[in-house]
Amino acid sequence: MNCDNFEQLIGMRCNPVGDAVGVVTPFAFPDGDGIEVFAQQAGSQVHFFDDGFTLMHLHGVGIDLSDTKHWQPLRAIAGLHGTTLNKQGVFEILWPTDNAAHGFARLVSTLLGVAAWEREQAGASQDASWLVDEVAMYLRQWKPRALVNSKPPAVKGFSGKMLTFDLEVGGQFIDAINPRGQSTNATIRKFVELNTSVTNREYMVIVDDRTNPEAAKQEVEIIGQVGVAWPMSKLIKASGAIPNRTLQ
């Protein structure tokens, strides 16, 4: 597999590893260990896999996985995203080459789900910077022809204040927030600043609803009174990172 073509496809760096490539993702487990993904051509499909590193990581932080019965929560996470955890302890998925980015997103979503599960076991909180990286990845899958700019220019609001945003896609500003009142208040102010200024720029907010769905739903409804707000789960579904059968 050619790294140059693969990097253009998924928007992340990769390194040759034998007849496969190792993808350098911006994501990490709660202790800082990087989330690793590998890709290998398999006929007309791409085999995405983690080579067992995820289970090795969980074992290293003291989570007992000695009995495969303990793998059930992990298999459930994999099943949610249409991937599998095989008998050798490898998370994997096969996906058509002509749409490989969706297969990559599904495996990464699986591993991020495992990282979230690990945080729950340890009571750790989500790092806000991870959330922006996740949103950028799903936006690339949802709008593959649009450029996802991770460093959009600041713009002047009606009050003269310079406004900054997490991402820009096709001329639309995007912010990713956790469901907290402080974040929501800042977001509403941005909507007001943009709507009454001469910039006439579109703005959308993604609210992470995976840890506290009820709180996120409330924040989405509040923000929705002044602008466009989506729960993270809606963006993930739009990206194709969750199989359509889960949308019924």
CSV table of C-alpha atoms in Angstrom, one decimal:
chain,number,residue,atom,x,y,z
A,1,MET,CA,0.0,0.0,0.0
A,2,ASN,CA,1.3,3.5,-1.0
A,3,CYS,CA,1.6,5.9,1.9
A,4,ASP,CA,1.3,9.0,-0.2
A,5,ASN,CA,-2.1,8.1,-1.6
A,6,PHE,CA,-3.3,6.8,1.7
A,7,GLU,CA,-2.4,10.1,3.5
A,8,GLN,CA,-4.4,12.1,0.9
A,9,LEU,CA,-7.4,9.7,1.5
A,10,ILE,CA,-7.6,9.9,5.3
A,11,GLY,CA,-5.8,13.2,6.1
A,12,MET,CA,-3.3,11.6,8.5
A,13,ARG,CA,0.3,10.7,8.2
A,14,CYS,CA,1.4,7.1,7.8
A,15,ASN,CA,4.6,5.1,7.7
A,16,PRO,CA,5.5,1.9,5.7
A,17,VAL,CA,5.5,-1.2,7.9
A,18,GLY,CA,6.4,-4.2,5.8
A,19,ASP,CA,3.6,-4.7,3.2
A,20,ALA,CA,1.3,-2.6,5.3
A,21,VAL,CA,1.2,1.0,6.5
A,22,GLY,CA,1.0,2.3,10.1
A,23,VAL,CA,-1.3,5.3,10.5
A,24,VAL,CA,-0.2,8.1,12.8
A,25,THR,CA,-3.4,9.2,14.5
A,26,PRO,CA,-3.7,12.3,16.7
A,27,PHE,CA,-5.6,10.2,19.3
A,28,ALA,CA,-4.4,8.6,22.5
A,29,PHE,CA,-5.6,6.5,25.4
A,30,PRO,CA,-6.0,8.2,28.8
A,31,ASP,CA,-2.5,7.5,29.9
A,32,GLY,CA,-1.0,9.0,26.7
A,33,ASP,CA,-0.4,5.8,24.7
A,34,GLY,CA,-1.1,6.5,21.0
A,35,ILE,CA,-3.9,4.8,19.2
A,36,GLU,CA,-2.4,2.8,16.4
A,37,VAL,CA,-4.0,1.7,13.2
A,38,PHE,CA,-2.6,-0.4,10.3
A,39,ALA,CA,-3.8,-0.8,6.8
A,40,GLN,CA,-3.0,-3.6,4.3
A,41,GLN,CA,-4.2,-4.2,0.8
A,42,ALA,CA,-6.3,-7.4,0.5
A,43,GLY,CA,-7.4,-7.8,-3.1
A,44,SER,CA,-10.1,-5.2,-3.9
A,45,GLN,CA,-10.4,-4.4,-0.2
A,46,VAL,CA,-8.3,-2.7,2.5
A,47,HIS,CA,-7.7,-4.6,5.8
A,48,PHE,CA,-7.7,-2.1,8.7
A,49,PHE,CA,-6.5,-3.5,12.0
A,50,ASP,CA,-4.8,-2.6,15.3
A,51,ASP,CA,-2.5,-5.7,15.4
A,52,GLY,CA,-3.5,-6.4,19.0
A,53,PHE,CA,-2.0,-3.2,20.4
A,54,THR,CA,-5.3,-2.1,21.9
A,55,LEU,CA,-5.7,-5.2,24.1
A,56,MET,CA,-2.0,-5.0,25.0
A,57,HIS,CA,-2.5,-1.4,26.1
A,58,LEU,CA,-5.5,-2.4,28.3
A,59,HIS,CA,-3.6,-5.2,29.8
A,60,GLY,CA,-0.7,-2.9,30.6
A,61,VAL,CA,-2.9,-0.5,32.5
A,62,GLY,CA,-4.3,-3.3,34.7
A,63,ILE,CA,-7.6,-4.2,33.0
A,64,ASP,CA,-8.1,-8.0,33.3
A,65,LEU,CA,-8.7,-9.5,29.9
A,66,SER,CA,-7.2,-12.9,30.6
A,67,ASP,CA,-10.6,-14.6,30.0
A,68,THR,CA,-12.3,-13.9,26.6
A,69,LYS,CA,-15.6,-13.5,28.5
A,70,HIS,CA,-14.1,-10.2,29.7
A,71,TRP,CA,-13.9,-9.1,26.0
A,72,GLN,CA,-17.7,-8.8,25.7
A,73,PRO,CA,-17.9,-5.0,26.3
A,74,LEU,CA,-15.1,-4.6,23.7
A,75,ARG,CA,-16.9,-6.8,21.2
A,76,ALA,CA,-20.1,-4.7,21.8
A,77,ILE,CA,-18.2,-1.5,21.0
A,78,ALA,CA,-16.8,-3.1,17.8
A,79,GLY,CA,-20.2,-4.3,16.8
A,80,LEU,CA,-21.6,-0.8,17.1
A,81,HIS,CA,-19.2,0.4,14.5
A,82,GLY,CA,-19.4,-2.6,12.2
A,83,THR,CA,-15.9,-3.9,13.1
A,84,THR,CA,-14.9,-7.1,14.8
A,85,LEU,CA,-12.6,-8.2,17.7
A,86,ASN,CA,-11.2,-11.5,16.4
A,87,LYS,CA,-10.1,-14.5,18.5
A,88,GLN,CA,-6.5,-13.3,18.4
A,89,GLY,CA,-7.5,-10.0,20.1
A,90,VAL,CA,-7.2,-7.9,17.0
A,91,PHE,CA,-9.7,-5.2,16.1
A,92,GLU,CA,-10.3,-5.2,12.4
A,93,ILE,CA,-12.4,-4.4,9.4
A,94,LEU,CA,-12.3,-5.1,5.6
A,95,TRP,CA,-13.5,-2.3,3.4
A,96,PRO,CA,-13.7,-1.7,-0.3
A,97,THR,CA,-10.6,0.2,-1.6
A,98,ASP,CA,-12.6,2.8,-3.5
A,99,ASN,CA,-14.2,4.0,-0.3
A,100,ALA,CA,-11.4,3.1,2.2
A,101,ALA,CA,-11.8,6.3,4.2
A,102,HIS,CA,-15.1,5.0,5.7
A,103,GLY,CA,-13.5,1.7,6.8
A,104,PHE,CA,-10.7,3.7,8.4
A,105,ALA,CA,-13.2,5.9,10.2
A,106,ARG,CA,-15.1,2.9,11.5
A,107,LEU,CA,-12.0,1.3,13.0
A,108,VAL,CA,-10.8,4.5,14.6
A,109,SER,CA,-14.3,5.1,16.0
A,110,THR,CA,-14.1,1.6,17.5
A,111,LEU,CA,-10.8,2.3,19.2
A,112,LEU,CA,-12.0,5.7,20.4
A,113,GLY,CA,-14.9,3.9,21.9
A,114,VAL,CA,-12.6,1.5,23.7
A,115,ALA,CA,-10.6,4.6,25.0
A,116,ALA,CA,-13.8,6.1,26.3
A,117,TRP,CA,-14.7,2.8,27.9
A,118,GLU,CA,-11.3,2.8,29.6
A,119,ARG,CA,-11.8,6.3,30.8
A,120,GLU,CA,-15.1,5.2,32.4
A,121,GLN,CA,-13.3,2.4,34.2
A,122,ALA,CA,-10.8,4.9,35.6
A,123,GLY,CA,-13.2,7.8,36.0
A,124,ALA,CA,-11.1,10.0,33.7
A,125,SER,CA,-12.6,12.9,31.7
A,126,GLN,CA,-12.5,13.5,28.0
A,127,ASP,CA,-9.7,15.8,26.7
A,128,ALA,CA,-11.2,18.6,24.7
A,129,SER,CA,-8.5,18.6,22.1
A,130,TRP,CA,-9.3,15.0,21.3
A,131,LEU,CA,-12.9,16.0,20.6
A,132,VAL,CA,-11.8,18.5,17.9
A,133,ASP,CA,-9.6,15.9,16.3
A,134,GLU,CA,-12.5,13.4,16.3
A,135,VAL,CA,-14.9,15.9,14.8
A,136,ALA,CA,-12.4,16.7,12.0
A,137,MET,CA,-12.1,13.1,11.2
A,138,TYR,CA,-15.8,12.6,10.9
A,139,LEU,CA,-16.2,15.8,8.9
A,140,ARG,CA,-13.8,14.4,6.3
A,141,GLN,CA,-15.9,11.3,6.0
A,142,TRP,CA,-19.2,13.2,5.8
A,143,LYS,CA,-17.9,15.8,3.3
A,144,PRO,CA,-15.0,14.0,1.5
A,145,ARG,CA,-14.7,16.7,-1.2
A,146,ALA,CA,-14.5,19.6,1.2
A,147,LEU,CA,-11.3,20.9,2.8
A,148,VAL,CA,-11.2,20.6,6.5
A,149,ASN,CA,-9.2,23.5,7.9
A,150,SER,CA,-8.0,22.9,11.4
A,151,LYS,CA,-6.6,26.4,11.7
A,152,PRO,CA,-9.3,28.7,10.4
A,153,PRO,CA,-8.7,32.5,10.4
A,154,ALA,CA,-10.2,34.6,13.1
A,155,VAL,CA,-13.0,36.9,12.0
A,156,LYS,CA,-14.3,40.2,13.5
A,157,GLY,CA,-17.7,40.1,15.1
A,158,PHE,CA,-20.2,43.0,15.3
A,159,SER,CA,-18.7,44.2,18.6
A,160,GLY,CA,-15.2,44.3,17.1
A,161,LYS,CA,-14.1,41.2,19.0
A,162,MET,CA,-12.0,38.7,17.0
A,163,LEU,CA,-13.7,35.3,17.0
A,164,THR,CA,-11.8,32.0,16.7
A,165,PHE,CA,-13.1,28.6,15.8
A,166,ASP,CA,-12.0,25.0,16.0
A,167,LEU,CA,-12.5,24.1,12.3
A,168,GLU,CA,-13.7,25.4,8.9
A,169,VAL,CA,-15.3,23.3,6.3
A,170,GLY,CA,-16.4,24.7,2.9
A,171,GLY,CA,-16.7,28.2,4.4
A,172,GLN,CA,-18.6,27.1,7.4
A,173,PHE,CA,-17.1,27.5,10.9
A,174,ILE,CA,-17.3,24.5,13.2
A,175,ASP,CA,-16.8,24.4,17.0
A,176,ALA,CA,-16.8,21.1,19.1
A,177,ILE,CA,-17.8,21.4,22.7
A,178,ASN,CA,-18.7,19.3,25.7
A,179,PRO,CA,-22.1,19.8,27.3
A,180,ARG,CA,-21.3,22.5,29.8
A,181,GLY,CA,-23.1,25.7,30.4
A,182,GLN,CA,-19.9,27.8,30.1
A,183,SER,CA,-19.2,26.4,26.6
A,184,THR,CA,-22.8,26.9,25.6
A,185,ASN,CA,-22.9,30.5,26.7
A,186,ALA,CA,-19.7,31.2,24.7
A,187,THR,CA,-21.2,29.5,21.7
A,188,ILE,CA,-24.4,31.5,21.8
A,189,ARG,CA,-22.3,34.7,21.9
A,190,LYS,CA,-20.5,33.7,18.8
A,191,PHE,CA,-23.8,33.1,17.0
A,192,VAL,CA,-25.0,36.5,17.9
A,193,GLU,CA,-21.6,38.1,17.0
A,194,LEU,CA,-21.7,36.5,13.5
A,195,ASN,CA,-25.4,36.9,12.8
A,196,THR,CA,-25.3,40.7,13.4
A,197,SER,CA,-21.9,41.3,11.7
A,198,VAL,CA,-21.1,41.8,8.1
A,199,THR,CA,-19.2,38.5,7.8
A,200,ASN,CA,-22.3,36.5,6.9
A,201,ARG,CA,-20.5,33.3,7.7
A,202,GLU,CA,-22.3,30.1,8.6
A,203,TYR,CA,-21.6,28.5,11.9
A,204,MET,CA,-22.3,25.0,13.3
A,205,VAL,CA,-21.7,23.5,16.7
A,206,ILE,CA,-21.1,19.9,17.6
A,207,VAL,CA,-22.0,18.9,21.1
A,208,ASP,CA,-20.5,15.6,22.5
A,209,ASP,CA,-23.4,13.6,23.7
A,210,ARG,CA,-21.7,10.2,24.3
A,211,THR,CA,-21.0,10.6,28.0
A,212,ASN,CA,-24.0,12.5,29.2
A,213,PRO,CA,-26.7,12.3,26.5
A,214,GLU,CA,-29.4,14.1,28.5
A,215,ALA,CA,-27.2,17.1,29.3
A,216,ALA,CA,-26.0,17.3,25.7
A,217,LYS,CA,-29.6,17.1,24.4
A,218,GLN,CA,-30.5,20.1,26.6
A,219,GLU,CA,-27.5,22.1,25.4
A,220,VAL,CA,-28.3,21.3,21.7
A,221,GLU,CA,-31.8,22.5,22.2
A,222,ILE,CA,-30.6,25.8,23.8
A,223,ILE,CA,-28.1,26.5,21.1
A,224,GLY,CA,-30.7,25.5,18.5
A,225,GLN,CA,-32.7,28.6,19.4
A,226,VAL,CA,-30.1,30.8,17.8
A,227,GLY,CA,-28.2,28.5,15.3
A,228,VAL,CA,-27.3,25.1,14.1
A,229,ALA,CA,-26.2,22.5,16.7
A,230,TRP,CA,-25.8,18.8,16.3
A,231,PRO,CA,-25.1,16.1,18.8
A,232,MET,CA,-21.8,14.2,18.1
A,233,SER,CA,-23.7,11.0,17.5
A,234,LYS,CA,-25.6,12.6,14.6
A,235,LEU,CA,-22.3,13.6,13.0
A,236,ILE,CA,-20.8,10.1,13.5
A,237,LYS,CA,-23.9,8.6,11.8
A,238,ALA,CA,-23.7,11.1,8.9
A,239,SER,CA,-20.0,10.2,8.4
A,240,GLY,CA,-20.9,6.5,8.0
A,241,ALA,CA,-18.7,5.5,10.9
A,242,ILE,CA,-21.8,3.6,12.4
A,243,PRO,CA,-23.5,1.1,10.1
A,244,ASN,CA,-27.0,2.1,8.8
A,245,ARG,CA,-28.6,-0.8,10.7
A,246,THR,CA,-28.0,1.0,13.9
A,247,LEU,CA,-30.0,4.0,12.7
A,248,GLN,CA,-33.3,2.1,12.7
